[in-house]
Amino acid sequence: WAEEFNGPALDSSTWTYDVGGSGFGNQELQFYSARPENVSLQNGNLVITARRESYSGKAFTSARVKTHGRLAFRYGHLEARIKIPNLQNGLWPAFWLLGQNIGQQSWPKCGEIDILEMGHKDAITAGVVNRRVFAAAHWDYNNNYAGYGNNINVFFNLNDDYHIYAL
């Protein structure tokens, strides 16, 4: 399976949206929309745009796309070619996976793998916000949260070009 984002819009047989402003467990400040102002396909790229605008009681909008209920993997190699925006203003881009049973099991029982997370407060404080990549796994162990994560600082700004992030 591959997704090249070559059509005029997301393929609804593969992709859907999380829409809302509830914070999705992370106290997020934006309202996630399915509007073209926040998510579009441009020249074979999925473009997610965060905007400072008043919308449904929130000061920001963005988009959150997912394959939940449409596409699932058990084995294999997963990678994405991603260009990160400049993160100096507090953006937190992520490329992550949840277990396909998220509707039946709560987090962390469903499991989560974060392939890419950037924009963490510690990276901002250290002056490496566009160079520090976090990855983590979260799961349940005997009805308790378990997890492991780590980060790496690279020697160049990741927002300067596209890079491959893989699991």
XYZ file of N, CA and C in Angstrom:
501
model
N 0.843 -1.168 0.000
C 0.000 0.000 0.000
C 0.887 1.229 0.000
N 0.467 2.254 -0.720
C 1.176 3.532 -0.747
C 0.151 4.631 -0.957
N 0.430 5.773 -0.435
C -0.420 6.950 -0.627
C 0.456 8.060 -1.169
N 0.131 8.512 -2.355
C 0.940 9.547 -3.012
C 0.253 10.907 -3.038
N -0.980 10.994 -2.561
C -1.736 12.251 -2.484
C -1.814 12.964 -3.833
N -2.115 12.195 -4.877
C -2.156 12.759 -6.227
C -3.525 13.250 -6.670
N -4.564 13.007 -5.900
C -5.900 13.410 -6.324
C -6.227 14.842 -5.948
N -7.452 15.232 -6.203
C -7.881 16.587 -5.846
C -8.221 16.733 -4.359
N -8.461 15.582 -3.686
C -8.802 15.597 -2.263
C -8.386 14.255 -1.661
N -8.400 14.180 -0.343
C -8.072 12.916 0.322
C -9.014 11.811 -0.130
N -8.482 10.620 -0.299
C -9.267 9.445 -0.662
C -10.071 9.014 0.563
N -11.368 9.206 0.537
C -12.212 8.918 1.708
C -12.332 7.420 1.996
N -11.886 6.558 1.080
C -11.870 5.136 1.400
C -10.674 4.801 2.304
N -9.700 5.685 2.387
C -8.524 5.492 3.222
C -8.476 6.460 4.395
N -8.876 7.704 4.176
C -8.678 8.776 5.151
C -9.993 9.324 5.682
N -9.949 9.750 6.928
C -11.049 10.474 7.552
C -10.436 11.529 8.463
N -11.270 12.304 9.115
C -10.796 13.416 9.935
C -11.265 13.267 11.376
N -10.438 13.724 12.311
C -10.908 14.033 13.655
C -11.322 15.497 13.594
N -12.569 15.783 13.880
C -13.076 17.151 13.848
C -13.540 17.508 15.247
N -13.120 18.663 15.729
C -13.576 19.120 17.030
C -12.522 19.927 17.754
N -12.918 20.454 18.890
C -12.035 21.296 19.673
C -11.928 20.865 21.115
N -12.066 19.569 21.370
C -12.076 19.060 22.748
C -10.681 18.912 23.346
N -9.642 19.068 22.530
C -8.281 18.878 23.019
C -7.773 17.467 22.875
N -8.671 16.510 22.587
C -8.312 15.121 22.311
C -7.337 14.550 23.341
N -7.517 14.883 24.613
C -6.705 14.332 25.681
C -5.392 15.049 25.921
N -5.049 15.998 25.076
C -3.761 16.681 25.189
C -3.886 18.179 25.449
N -5.067 18.647 25.809
C -5.312 20.066 26.044
C -4.887 20.922 24.852
N -5.101 20.425 23.660
C -4.720 21.145 22.451
C -5.587 22.383 22.290
N -4.992 23.437 21.791
C -5.633 24.746 21.737
C -6.419 24.994 20.458
N -6.300 24.118 19.473
C -6.923 24.371 18.185
C -8.221 23.596 18.006
N -8.999 24.069 17.057
C -10.154 23.321 16.577
C -9.685 22.592 15.324
N -9.848 21.272 15.299
C -9.489 20.479 14.126
C -10.654 20.486 13.157
N -10.384 20.862 11.913
C -11.439 20.933 10.917
C -11.101 20.043 9.725
N -12.068 19.870 8.850
C -11.863 19.190 7.572
C -11.918 20.215 6.440
N -11.783 21.487 6.779
C -11.886 22.563 5.785
C -10.642 22.624 4.899
N -10.791 23.020 3.641
C -9.622 23.147 2.757
C -8.625 24.195 3.238
N -9.047 25.115 4.079
C -8.108 26.085 4.642
C -7.100 25.405 5.566
N -7.462 24.234 6.108
C -6.603 23.529 7.045
C -5.987 22.259 6.487
N -6.608 21.649 5.504
C -6.048 20.420 4.928
C -6.334 20.405 3.430
N -5.263 20.176 2.655
C -5.414 20.164 1.199
C -4.324 19.285 0.593
N -4.509 18.958 -0.662
C -3.490 18.263 -1.436
C -2.928 19.257 -2.437
N -1.607 19.379 -2.445
C -0.945 20.319 -3.346
C 0.279 19.648 -3.961
N 0.254 19.462 -5.271
C 1.395 18.898 -6.001
C 1.886 17.580 -5.392
N 0.964 16.689 -5.049
C 1.332 15.391 -4.502
C 1.706 15.413 -3.031
N 1.394 16.489 -2.334
C 1.698 16.606 -0.913
C 0.416 16.830 -0.129
N 0.302 16.175 1.018
C -0.744 16.476 1.980
C -0.259 17.685 2.765
N -1.014 18.762 2.751
C -0.614 19.998 3.430
C -1.616 20.269 4.551
N -1.111 20.282 5.775
C -1.918 20.619 6.943
C -1.468 21.994 7.409
N -2.416 22.907 7.495
C -2.105 24.297 7.819
C -2.764 24.689 9.129
N -1.942 25.118 10.077
C -2.451 25.687 11.326
C -2.675 27.172 11.081
N -3.821 27.659 11.555
C -4.165 29.068 11.337
C -4.561 29.709 12.661
N -4.134 30.949 12.842
C -4.584 31.735 13.987
C -5.863 32.423 13.542
N -6.995 31.903 14.033
C -8.300 32.452 13.681
C -9.312 31.995 14.718
N -10.284 32.798 14.967
C -11.341 32.438 15.903
C -12.314 31.514 15.190
N -12.489 30.305 15.744
C -13.344 29.312 15.095
C -13.902 28.388 16.164
N -15.190 28.296 16.292
C -15.860 27.413 17.257
C -15.286 27.557 18.671
N -15.032 28.781 19.068
C -14.556 29.045 20.423
C -13.074 28.819 20.638
N -12.331 28.539 19.607
C -10.886 28.330 19.715
C -10.157 29.445 18.964
N -8.911 29.708 19.362
C -8.120 30.778 18.734
C -7.304 30.278 17.547
N -7.281 28.946 17.330
C -6.499 28.366 16.247
C -7.305 27.259 15.571
N -6.963 26.991 14.314
C -7.513 25.838 13.616
C -6.359 25.040 13.009
N -6.607 23.778 12.779
C -5.654 22.893 12.129
C -6.440 21.706 11.599
N -5.746 20.643 11.233
C -6.413 19.433 10.758
C -5.730 18.226 11.363
N -6.501 17.168 11.481
C -6.006 15.903 12.020
C -6.620 14.808 11.172
N -5.796 14.137 10.368
C -6.291 13.086 9.477
C -5.870 11.730 10.008
N -6.694 10.733 9.703
C -6.431 9.393 10.221
C -6.991 8.342 9.273
N -6.513 7.100 9.458
C -7.002 5.967 8.664
C -7.879 5.041 9.498
N -8.187 5.432 10.739
C -8.948 4.577 11.657
C -10.250 4.107 11.017
N -10.488 2.800 11.054
C -11.687 2.216 10.481
C -11.616 1.994 8.976
N -10.508 2.390 8.369
C -10.378 2.267 6.923
C -9.143 1.474 6.488
N -8.067 1.570 7.261
C -6.812 0.938 6.885
C -6.066 0.572 8.165
N -5.553 -0.641 8.226
C -4.793 -1.079 9.399
C -3.637 -1.953 8.942
N -2.567 -1.931 9.708
C -1.384 -2.727 9.425
C -1.104 -3.634 10.607
N -0.666 -4.839 10.340
C -0.210 -5.721 11.408
C 1.301 -5.863 11.337
N 1.853 -5.981 10.152
C 3.286 -6.140 9.953
C 3.725 -5.209 8.844
N 5.009 -4.961 8.787
C 5.548 -4.223 7.663
C 6.391 -3.043 8.071
N 6.684 -2.253 7.090
C 7.514 -1.056 7.225
C 6.637 0.135 6.885
N 6.662 1.132 7.705
C 5.849 2.314 7.478
C 6.760 3.528 7.469
N 6.609 4.365 6.448
C 7.412 5.572 6.384
C 6.617 6.689 5.741
N 7.030 7.904 6.048
C 6.406 9.086 5.462
C 7.491 10.111 5.166
N 7.313 10.777 4.060
C 8.187 11.883 3.669
C 7.503 13.148 4.158
N 8.117 13.831 5.134
C 7.465 14.942 5.826
C 8.373 16.161 5.835
N 7.783 17.310 5.586
C 8.478 18.579 5.786
C 7.826 19.252 6.987
N 8.614 19.474 8.011
C 8.155 20.072 9.257
C 8.139 21.595 9.092
N 7.125 22.269 9.614
C 7.161 23.743 9.578
C 8.153 24.268 10.621
N 8.448 25.542 10.557
C 9.254 26.172 11.595
C 8.469 26.087 12.899
N 9.085 25.528 13.927
C 8.385 25.250 15.176
C 8.615 26.303 16.252
N 9.221 27.411 15.908
C 9.536 28.444 16.900
C 8.300 28.997 17.602
N 7.149 28.921 16.969
C 5.940 29.511 17.547
C 5.065 28.515 18.281
N 5.594 27.354 18.632
C 4.855 26.437 19.487
C 4.043 25.371 18.771
N 4.289 25.126 17.509
C 3.597 24.037 16.819
C 4.128 22.690 17.321
N 3.302 21.649 17.216
C 3.684 20.314 17.679
C 3.243 19.287 16.630
N 3.974 19.154 15.517
C 3.589 18.157 14.514
C 3.890 16.745 15.003
N 3.083 15.796 14.531
C 3.270 14.411 14.949
C 2.834 13.470 13.831
N 3.497 12.338 13.764
C 3.170 11.223 12.873
C 3.157 10.008 13.783
N 1.958 9.437 14.018
C 1.825 8.412 15.037
C 0.754 7.408 14.677
N 0.788 6.291 15.417
C -0.131 5.183 15.195
C -0.840 4.832 16.498
N -2.104 4.504 16.381
C -2.863 3.938 17.497
C -3.306 2.542 17.105
N -3.509 1.687 18.100
C -4.050 0.369 17.825
C -5.423 0.472 17.184
N -5.746 -0.426 16.270
C -7.030 -0.346 15.566
C -8.214 -0.592 16.490
N -7.962 -1.028 17.722
C -9.047 -1.254 18.683
C -9.296 -0.018 19.561
N -8.867 1.152 19.147
C -9.035 2.363 19.947
C -10.510 2.615 20.277
N -11.416 2.219 19.477
C -12.829 2.404 19.781
C -13.344 1.484 20.880
N -12.697 0.314 21.059
C -13.104 -0.640 22.079
C -12.241 -0.569 23.337
N -11.015 -0.149 23.195
C -10.073 -0.042 24.313
C -9.641 1.415 24.457
N -9.556 1.873 25.672
C -9.092 3.240 25.895
C -7.571 3.291 25.791
N -7.065 4.499 25.709
C -5.627 4.693 25.709
C -5.143 4.556 27.140
N -4.091 3.860 27.465
C -3.079 3.302 26.577
C -3.291 1.833 26.224
N -4.418 1.234 26.628
C -4.638 -0.197 26.345
C -4.600 -0.495 24.849
N -4.992 0.453 24.019
C -4.973 0.232 22.569
C -3.559 0.283 22.009
N -2.623 0.887 22.738
C -1.247 1.031 22.269
C -1.085 2.256 21.383
N 0.090 2.821 21.424
C 0.418 3.983 20.583
C 1.898 3.942 20.266
N 2.229 4.247 19.019
C 3.619 4.411 18.601
C 3.741 5.792 17.984
N 4.590 6.610 18.561
C 4.885 7.930 18.016
C 6.155 7.815 17.182
N 6.015 7.926 15.880
C 7.164 7.839 14.985
C 7.904 9.173 14.969
N 7.157 10.242 15.034
C 7.725 11.592 15.008
C 6.872 12.504 15.869
N 7.504 13.183 16.788
C 6.900 14.300 17.495
C 7.973 15.360 17.608
N 7.603 16.591 17.343
C 8.551 17.701 17.471
C 7.832 18.884 18.099
N 8.627 19.815 18.624
C 8.072 21.026 19.198
C 7.959 21.001 20.704
N 8.561 20.023 21.356
C 8.480 19.874 22.804
C 9.124 21.071 23.520
N 8.588 21.430 24.652
C 9.070 22.556 25.453
C 10.568 22.445 25.750
N 11.047 21.239 26.058
C 12.470 21.060 26.353
C 13.344 21.400 25.149
N 12.867 21.097 23.944
C 13.628 21.427 22.736
C 13.643 22.936 22.504
N 12.526 23.592 22.803
C 12.480 25.053 22.685
C 13.476 25.667 23.651
N 13.446 25.226 24.907
C 14.345 25.746 25.944
C 15.811 25.526 25.576
N 16.125 24.368 24.988
C 17.504 24.037 24.618
C 17.936 24.685 23.309
N 17.014 25.361 22.611
C 17.358 26.012 21.342
C 17.505 25.063 20.174
N 16.879 23.885 20.258
C 16.986 22.887 19.184
C 15.616 22.445 18.677
N 14.634 23.320 18.768
C 13.253 22.923 18.471
C 13.078 22.391 17.046
N 13.820 22.909 16.075
C 13.709 22.418 14.695
C 14.705 21.299 14.396
N 15.423 20.837 15.420
C 16.426 19.781 15.238
C 16.216 18.576 16.139
N 15.302 18.631 17.103
C 15.095 17.511 18.033
C 13.832 16.746 17.670
N 13.981 15.447 17.451
C 12.875 14.551 17.107
C 12.651 13.593 18.278
N 11.408 13.455 18.681
C 11.007 12.511 19.718
C 10.305 11.328 19.072
N 10.489 10.148 19.655
C 9.739 8.951 19.274
C 9.417 8.209 20.567
N 8.296 7.513 20.586
C 7.889 6.840 21.821
C 6.903 5.718 21.524
N 6.758 4.844 22.500
C 5.708 3.828 22.492
C 4.990 3.901 23.835
N 3.677 3.729 23.805
C 2.838 3.768 25.006
C 1.929 2.545 24.976
N 1.771 1.878 26.127
C 0.926 0.696 26.184
C 0.468 0.478 27.622
N -0.357 -0.529 27.790
C -0.847 -0.923 29.105
C -0.102 -2.177 29.545
N 0.321 -2.185 30.795
C 0.951 -3.370 31.379
C 0.281 -3.638 32.715
N -0.497 -4.705 32.786
C -1.221 -5.068 34.018
C -2.052 -3.903 34.554
N -2.808 -3.288 33.659
C -3.691 -2.165 33.995
C -2.954 -0.925 34.486
N -1.719 -0.780 34.091
C -0.946 0.420 34.391
C -0.316 0.940 33.111
N -0.129 2.233 33.055
C 0.538 2.842 31.905
C 1.986 2.373 31.845
N 2.436 2.058 30.665
C 3.842 1.752 30.411
C 4.247 2.505 29.150
N 5.472 2.900 29.091
C 5.924 3.615 27.906
C 7.430 3.743 27.872
N 7.908 4.019 26.687
C 9.331 4.287 26.494
C 9.451 5.306 25.376
N 10.310 6.267 25.564
C 10.540 7.260 24.539
C 11.963 7.758 24.581
N 12.367 8.352 23.492
C 13.702 8.926 23.410
C 13.694 10.010 22.358
N 14.760 10.773 22.303
C 14.864 11.817 21.298
C 16.277 11.865 20.762
N 16.404 12.540 19.643
C 17.710 12.738 19.030
C 17.773 14.166 18.510
N 18.939 14.779 18.657
C 19.193 16.076 18.048
C 20.033 15.849 16.798
N 19.591 16.373 15.678
C 20.372 16.285 14.451
C 21.127 17.590 14.259
N 22.043 17.624 13.307
C 22.931 18.771 13.133
C 22.438 19.773 12.106
N 21.182 19.656 11.702
C 20.613 20.577 10.714
C 19.146 20.777 11.055
N 18.579 21.843 10.554
C 17.168 22.130 10.802
C 16.295 21.230 9.929
N 15.435 20.468 10.556
C 14.567 19.538 9.825
C 13.464 20.259 9.059
N 13.227 21.522 9.357
C 12.195 22.267 8.641
C 12.704 22.851 7.326
N 13.970 22.635 6.989
C 14.520 23.176 5.744
C 14.139 22.363 4.515
N 13.760 21.095 4.700
C 13.474 20.239 3.547
C 12.647 19.038 4.009
N 12.244 18.210 3.056
C 11.549 16.957 3.361
C 12.551 15.930 3.867
N 12.094 15.074 4.815
C 12.892 13.984 5.340
C 11.993 12.777 5.518
N 12.599 11.582 5.496
C 11.865 10.334 5.674
C 11.879 9.973 7.152
N 10.685 9.725 7.713
C 10.513 9.264 9.082
C 9.888 7.880 8.976
N 10.475 6.898 9.668
C 10.057 5.511 9.426
C 10.011 4.699 10.708
N 9.233 3.634 10.629
C 9.103 2.654 11.699
C 9.412 1.301 11.114
